[in-house]
Amino acid sequence: MKPVAAWLKGRSELGFAALLGAVGAIVLVDAIGLKVPYQQSDGLGPKTVPYIVATLLLVCAVMLAINVLRGGAAEPEDGEDIEIGTPIDWKTVVPLGLVFITNIIFIDTLGWVISGTILFWGSVLALGSRNYIRDGLISVALAVGTFYGFYLGLGIHLPAGLLKGVL
Amino acid sequence: MLMQGFSTAVTPINLLFAVIGVLLGTAVGVLPGIGPAMAIALLLPVTYGMEPTAAMIMFAGIYYGGMYGGSTTSILLNTPGESSTVITAIEGHKMAKAGRAAQALATAAIGSFVAGTIGTALLATIAPWVVKFAVSLGNPSYLAIMLLALIAVTAVLGSSKLRGFASLGLGLAIGLVGMDPVSGQGRLIFGQPLLTDGLDIVVVAVAIFAIGEALWIAAHLRKTSSHTIPVGRPWMGKSDWKRSWKPWLRGTAFGFPFGALPAGGAEIPTFLSYVTEKKLSKHPEEFGHGAIEGVAGPEAANNAAAAGTLTPMLALGLPTNATAAVMLLALMQFGIQPGPLLFEEEPVLVWALIASLFIGNALLLLINLPMAPLWAKLLQLPRPYLYAGILFFATLGAYAVNKQAFDLVLLLVLGLLGFAMRRFGIPVLPLIIGVILGPRAEAQLRKSLQLSSGDPAGLFSEPVAVAAYLIIALVLLWPLANMVLRRMFPKTALGFDSLVEPAFAEPEANEAVAGQTGANAIPQAGDVPADEHHDTGNGSRPRS
């Protein structure tokens, strides 16, 4: 590993500081671009609060960066099912994200029953379950059940998609 | 008024929702990775078309139920899901290991019932007084009180102030998105018509609480299954009752006022209760080995704090913990304006909600005493199903609100933000409170300045406002004062640290941690201000 990469590895928090800075900058630029019609009743105008928020974010970004460079480190959140101290398991997180994106792309065309089944089945697989048939049956049951539950119980019509007419 | 509330709350349909609420609440309290705040956030879309009163009754049941369920797992499994049950786990799990799980569960459940009932009675008595006082306040005072709540939640809770303020800033930025109500200008909408109405708060809450949490747990999922201590039906003997009733009452006395303060939370009173019981106990040698007082007191404090939290939430529209924040979102979703006028405009809802808290508490005692062993079985649910289920229902709920796939994109983006926040130790609560209170605080600020014709002195025109700003200054300057005190009296500070540490540390790791903190105490105090809480943090934060 190159020295720069090694140095950066323990300081991934700098990335979060950069995110804070970026959000702060966007808020600032957006606020500058606002056109303010003069209004007697609104002396403060729409710009002031965004300026305050942008300042807060930028100051936090700089201070967080300094804090990290001086050796400060975050405490990752603990929890009941969490093994703290282990590296992030990207082999679980990335497939979960991909399944989620698949659902976003197909929910309107394929319909909730199919995309929801893919969402649950895919997530269960990504999380390490290997009981394919039981997982599949539960996925279909959940997707169909919620479709009719929302339709009959709440009057919310989820998209039927490809199965229009069947359901 | 309360009687009227009872007559609303005992209608069959509302009773049914109270039962559903307490069952769901206990379940999510027992289940790892999902807590009352996330459960309510996931239910927000489903309750959209419901009668607000019924929905709020169900949410109140979830809130109280989560407390009962949480104590069950911390006693049987030594996994405090929330920082407020850390103390329960210390003595409770020791009791369970010594074969006294039944008594520990019983004193926790009965103590929660006693504290919850007294706390709710206090809420019913005090909230109308707070309202009477609050309606006489003007915009500058509201602004100051909201700022106090924002800053107190950010600066007092959590282990790092800097990271708290970063979270607050993100929340305020999210709150800015959309049309400015005064000038009609679109802020942070980037030409996207879908953003003009602002980010749907339901989507934000579901993303941060559910998606972020599920992804974070998925990234570190425990591979080894933890061991639950088998237990029979909870019961207590005569001597257990004798040793429990005073801690229950004292715990209640600690819990309620702290819960009612902005940023008081439930952690400090549970800890204070534990220390007090240890001091007053006739069996101090049992502490650390399963003393029943150490379960009874903190559990009572925890539940009384929950009731206390509802006081500012209902009377002032100020949420001070995650669950109260999500409940407030629910009110806003129904088009109900939170604030002191709530009692005047929605008396039926408010009093039915308070009455249902009494009912829910009694129901919880009934379902928790005989059914504790059954609840513990919930822990056997395979984890892939649990977390895939959270993702599935979060997606479904966020989509159902507006039925547009764009909301799911927001859900993913904000969910990844929630994931990153958990990774980098950024607390979630300031963000949510910022989203809720930010726009309201801005409206108060602009109204205040409008009244004073733009003169900033108008912000300080009311005594309550001045008092609130003084408290804010105190909160912000406290670490500085603390640092000076520690420099001047290093011995006292060290003594306090050693008093505080052992109780918070895991009993098994007691010696190692105590040695470590002893060495850390002095350099930490003079270190970067943002880190001064590290030595008391213990890594446990409220579960969403």
Tab-separated table of C-alpha atoms in Angstrom, chain A residues 18-158:
chain	number	residue	atom	x	y	z
A	18	ALA	CA	-15.614	16.658	3.435
A	19	LEU	CA	-19.294	15.717	3.128
A	20	LEU	CA	-20.209	18.250	5.817
A	21	GLY	CA	-18.131	20.860	3.998
A	22	ALA	CA	-19.783	20.042	0.676
A	23	VAL	CA	-23.289	20.293	2.131
A	24	GLY	CA	-22.328	23.561	3.814
A	25	ALA	CA	-20.979	24.927	0.531
A	26	ILE	CA	-24.109	23.896	-1.364
A	27	VAL	CA	-26.348	25.581	1.217
A	28	LEU	CA	-24.183	28.703	0.997
A	29	VAL	CA	-24.154	28.877	-2.816
A	30	ASP	CA	-27.882	28.209	-2.959
A	31	ALA	CA	-28.564	30.980	-0.441
A	32	ILE	CA	-26.427	33.475	-2.363
A	33	GLY	CA	-28.396	32.662	-5.512
A	34	LEU	CA	-31.762	33.465	-3.919
A	35	LYS	CA	-33.506	36.551	-5.233
A	36	VAL	CA	-34.937	38.582	-2.418
A	37	PRO	CA	-37.988	40.657	-3.197
A	38	TYR	CA	-38.070	43.568	-0.780
A	39	GLN	CA	-40.825	42.946	1.719
A	40	GLN	CA	-41.617	45.309	4.540
A	41	SER	CA	-43.129	42.472	6.565
A	42	ASP	CA	-40.102	40.199	6.308
A	43	GLY	CA	-37.020	42.123	7.324
A	44	LEU	CA	-34.909	39.000	7.691
A	45	GLY	CA	-35.598	37.499	4.280
A	46	PRO	CA	-35.096	33.908	3.161
A	47	LYS	CA	-31.297	34.091	3.136
A	48	THR	CA	-30.338	34.601	6.766
A	49	VAL	CA	-31.121	31.181	8.161
A	50	PRO	CA	-29.381	29.316	5.287
A	51	TYR	CA	-26.322	31.476	5.961
A	52	ILE	CA	-26.377	30.442	9.619
A	53	VAL	CA	-26.810	26.750	8.708
A	54	ALA	CA	-24.021	26.943	6.114
A	55	THR	CA	-21.695	28.547	8.655
A	56	LEU	CA	-22.500	25.874	11.230
A	57	LEU	CA	-21.806	23.091	8.713
A	58	LEU	CA	-18.569	24.626	7.441
A	59	VAL	CA	-17.259	25.248	10.962
A	60	CYS	CA	-18.154	21.671	11.935
A	61	ALA	CA	-16.402	20.352	8.817
A	62	VAL	CA	-13.188	22.221	9.607
A	63	MET	CA	-13.257	21.329	13.303
A	64	LEU	CA	-13.983	17.672	12.568
A	65	ALA	CA	-11.067	17.566	10.129
A	66	ILE	CA	-8.752	19.147	12.722
A	67	ASN	CA	-10.063	16.763	15.364
A	68	VAL	CA	-9.338	13.739	13.166
A	69	LEU	CA	-5.886	14.999	12.196
A	70	ARG	CA	-5.074	15.484	15.876
A	71	GLY	CA	-5.940	11.868	16.528
A	72	GLY	CA	-9.596	12.125	17.509
A	73	ALA	CA	-11.665	9.142	16.470
A	74	ALA	CA	-15.349	8.456	16.327
A	75	GLU	CA	-17.059	5.819	18.383
A	76	PRO	CA	-18.985	3.686	15.890
A	77	GLU	CA	-22.485	2.927	17.131
A	78	ASP	CA	-22.882	-0.218	19.155
A	79	GLY	CA	-25.935	-2.443	19.221
A	80	GLU	CA	-27.365	-5.786	20.245
A	81	ASP	CA	-26.644	-7.586	16.987
A	82	ILE	CA	-23.453	-5.715	16.225
A	83	GLU	CA	-19.987	-7.146	16.555
A	84	ILE	CA	-18.090	-3.968	17.172
A	85	GLY	CA	-14.500	-3.751	16.025
A	86	THR	CA	-15.054	-5.832	12.901
A	87	PRO	CA	-14.447	-4.148	9.535
A	88	ILE	CA	-17.484	-3.200	7.486
A	89	ASP	CA	-18.725	-6.289	5.662
A	90	TRP	CA	-19.018	-4.841	2.163
A	91	LYS	CA	-19.995	-8.270	0.796
A	92	THR	CA	-23.286	-7.839	2.626
A	93	VAL	CA	-23.822	-4.095	2.288
A	94	VAL	CA	-23.139	-3.743	-1.446
A	95	PRO	CA	-25.555	-6.515	-2.542
A	96	LEU	CA	-28.189	-5.016	-0.221
A	97	GLY	CA	-27.724	-1.661	-1.933
A	98	LEU	CA	-27.958	-3.272	-5.373
A	99	VAL	CA	-31.175	-5.090	-4.448
A	100	PHE	CA	-32.567	-1.806	-3.167
A	101	ILE	CA	-31.694	-0.012	-6.413
A	102	THR	CA	-33.222	-2.858	-8.454
A	103	ASN	CA	-36.466	-2.274	-6.610
A	104	ILE	CA	-36.359	1.476	-7.332
A	105	ILE	CA	-35.882	0.825	-11.046
A	106	PHE	CA	-38.546	-1.820	-11.426
A	107	ILE	CA	-41.230	-0.947	-8.890
A	108	ASP	CA	-43.303	1.075	-11.364
A	109	THR	CA	-42.929	-1.250	-14.359
A	110	LEU	CA	-42.909	-4.728	-12.809
A	111	GLY	CA	-45.211	-3.777	-9.954
A	112	TRP	CA	-44.848	-4.110	-6.201
A	113	VAL	CA	-45.590	-7.822	-6.014
A	114	ILE	CA	-42.650	-8.770	-8.237
A	115	SER	CA	-40.216	-6.048	-7.177
A	116	GLY	CA	-41.115	-6.501	-3.518
A	117	THR	CA	-40.459	-10.224	-3.788
A	118	ILE	CA	-37.070	-9.507	-5.354
A	119	LEU	CA	-36.374	-6.947	-2.608
A	120	PHE	CA	-37.068	-9.302	0.296
A	121	TRP	CA	-35.590	-12.424	-1.293
A	122	GLY	CA	-32.475	-10.590	-2.384
A	123	SER	CA	-32.015	-8.963	1.014
A	124	VAL	CA	-32.393	-12.252	2.862
A	125	LEU	CA	-29.837	-13.843	0.547
A	126	ALA	CA	-27.444	-10.933	0.968
A	127	LEU	CA	-27.796	-11.239	4.739
A	128	GLY	CA	-26.641	-14.833	4.575
A	129	SER	CA	-29.732	-17.038	4.622
A	130	ARG	CA	-29.331	-20.145	2.454
A	131	ASN	CA	-32.769	-21.697	2.818
A	132	TYR	CA	-33.697	-20.764	-0.754
A	133	ILE	CA	-37.158	-22.295	-1.019
A	134	ARG	CA	-38.462	-21.187	2.363
A	135	ASP	CA	-37.022	-17.693	1.758
A	136	GLY	CA	-38.720	-17.517	-1.638
A	137	LEU	CA	-42.093	-18.601	-0.306
A	138	ILE	CA	-41.926	-16.057	2.515
A	139	SER	CA	-40.929	-13.328	0.042
A	140	VAL	CA	-43.863	-14.008	-2.244
A	141	ALA	CA	-46.245	-14.238	0.699
A	142	LEU	CA	-45.018	-10.916	2.102
A	143	ALA	CA	-45.235	-9.089	-1.219
A	144	VAL	CA	-48.703	-10.418	-2.084
A	145	GLY	CA	-49.907	-9.962	1.491
A	146	THR	CA	-48.827	-6.333	1.695
A	147	PHE	CA	-50.275	-5.633	-1.761
A	148	TYR	CA	-53.727	-6.802	-0.729
A	149	GLY	CA	-53.344	-5.497	2.827
A	150	PHE	CA	-52.692	-1.977	1.543
A	151	TYR	CA	-55.407	-2.314	-1.099
A	152	LEU	CA	-58.152	-3.607	1.151
A	153	GLY	CA	-57.091	-2.279	4.547
A	154	LEU	CA	-55.775	1.174	3.725
A	155	GLY	CA	-57.190	1.893	0.292
A	156	ILE	CA	-53.680	2.461	-1.035
A	157	HIS	CA	-53.256	0.981	-4.489
A	158	LEU	CA	-49.682	-0.167	-4.956
